[in-house]
C-alpha positions as a Markdown table, in Angstrom:
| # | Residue | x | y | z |
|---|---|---|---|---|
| 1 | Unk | 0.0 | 0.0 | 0.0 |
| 2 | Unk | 3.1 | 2.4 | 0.6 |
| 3 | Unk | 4.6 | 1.7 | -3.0 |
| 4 | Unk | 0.8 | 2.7 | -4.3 |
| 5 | Unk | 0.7 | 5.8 | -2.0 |
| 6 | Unk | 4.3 | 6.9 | -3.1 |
| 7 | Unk | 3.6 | 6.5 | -6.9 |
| 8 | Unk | 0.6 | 8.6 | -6.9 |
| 9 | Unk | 2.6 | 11.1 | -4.9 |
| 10 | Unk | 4.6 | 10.8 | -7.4 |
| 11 | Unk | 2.5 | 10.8 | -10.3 |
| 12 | Unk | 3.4 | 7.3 | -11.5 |
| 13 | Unk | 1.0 | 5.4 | -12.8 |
| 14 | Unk | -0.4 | 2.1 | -11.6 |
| 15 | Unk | -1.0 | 0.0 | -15.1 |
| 16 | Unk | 0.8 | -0.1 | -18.1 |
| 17 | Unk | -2.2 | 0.7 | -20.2 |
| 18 | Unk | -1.9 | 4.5 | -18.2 |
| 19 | Unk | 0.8 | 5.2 | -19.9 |
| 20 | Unk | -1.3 | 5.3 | -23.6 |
| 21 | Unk | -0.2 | 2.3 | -24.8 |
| 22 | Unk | -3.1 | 1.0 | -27.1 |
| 23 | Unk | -4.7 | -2.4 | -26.1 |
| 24 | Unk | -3.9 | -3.7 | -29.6 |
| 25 | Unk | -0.2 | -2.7 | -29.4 |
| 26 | Unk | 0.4 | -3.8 | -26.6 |
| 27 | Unk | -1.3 | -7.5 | -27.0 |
| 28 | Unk | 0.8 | -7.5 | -30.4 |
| 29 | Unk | 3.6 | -7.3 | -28.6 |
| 30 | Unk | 3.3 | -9.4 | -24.9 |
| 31 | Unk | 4.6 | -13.0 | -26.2 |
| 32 | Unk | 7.5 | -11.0 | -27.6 |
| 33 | Unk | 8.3 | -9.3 | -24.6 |
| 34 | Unk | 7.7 | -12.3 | -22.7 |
| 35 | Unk | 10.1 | -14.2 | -24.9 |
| 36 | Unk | 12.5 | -11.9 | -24.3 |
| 37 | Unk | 12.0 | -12.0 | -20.6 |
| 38 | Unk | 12.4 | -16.2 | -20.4 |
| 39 | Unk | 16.2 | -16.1 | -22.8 |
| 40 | Unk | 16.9 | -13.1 | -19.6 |
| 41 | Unk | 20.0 | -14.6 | -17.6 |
| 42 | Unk | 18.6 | -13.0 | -14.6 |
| 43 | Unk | 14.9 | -14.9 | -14.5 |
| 44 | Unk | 17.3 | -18.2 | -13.9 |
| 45 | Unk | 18.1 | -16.7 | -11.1 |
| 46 | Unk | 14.0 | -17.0 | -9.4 |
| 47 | Unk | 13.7 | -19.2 | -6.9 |
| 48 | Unk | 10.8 | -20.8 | -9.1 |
| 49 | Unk | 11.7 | -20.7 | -12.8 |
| 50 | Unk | 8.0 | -19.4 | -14.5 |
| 51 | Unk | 6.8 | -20.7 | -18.4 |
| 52 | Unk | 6.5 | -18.5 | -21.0 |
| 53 | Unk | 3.3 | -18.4 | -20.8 |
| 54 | Unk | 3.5 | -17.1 | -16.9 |
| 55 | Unk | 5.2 | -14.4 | -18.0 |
| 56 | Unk | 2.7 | -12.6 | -20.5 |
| 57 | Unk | 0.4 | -13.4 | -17.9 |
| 58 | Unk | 2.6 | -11.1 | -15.5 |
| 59 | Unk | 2.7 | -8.5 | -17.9 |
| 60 | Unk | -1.1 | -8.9 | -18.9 |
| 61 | Unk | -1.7 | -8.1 | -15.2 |
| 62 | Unk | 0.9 | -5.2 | -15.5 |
| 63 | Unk | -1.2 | -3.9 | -18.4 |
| 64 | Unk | -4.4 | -4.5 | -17.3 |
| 65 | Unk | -3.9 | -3.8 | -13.7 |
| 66 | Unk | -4.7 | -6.5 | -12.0 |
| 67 | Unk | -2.9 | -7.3 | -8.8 |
């Protein structure tokens, strides 16, 4: 609740889609991105390594703004 409070202090906004990023763009691009996040040396590093698929998921809810 603290990060929440601070970025609207801040102006920062709370989804992805805030930022004007059309719907269509951005769902034309998620399994890219995600892609690009599973080759990432550093996701190897989670203590549970996710699926692809987990990952648009995570940046779905990103988007969307679902927490």
């Amino acid at each position: 609740m603290a990060i929440r409070k601070l970025n609207a202090a801040l102006g920062i906004p709370e989804k992805f889609q805030d930022l004007g990023i059309p719907p269509e763009q951005f769902e034309a691009k998620v399994d890219y991105l995600a892609d690009r996040a599973f080759e990432d040396q550093c996701t190897t590093a989670n203590p549970k390594m996710p699926l692809v698929t987990e990952l648009a998921d995570i940046y779905r809810n990103a988007y969307y703004g679902k927490f």
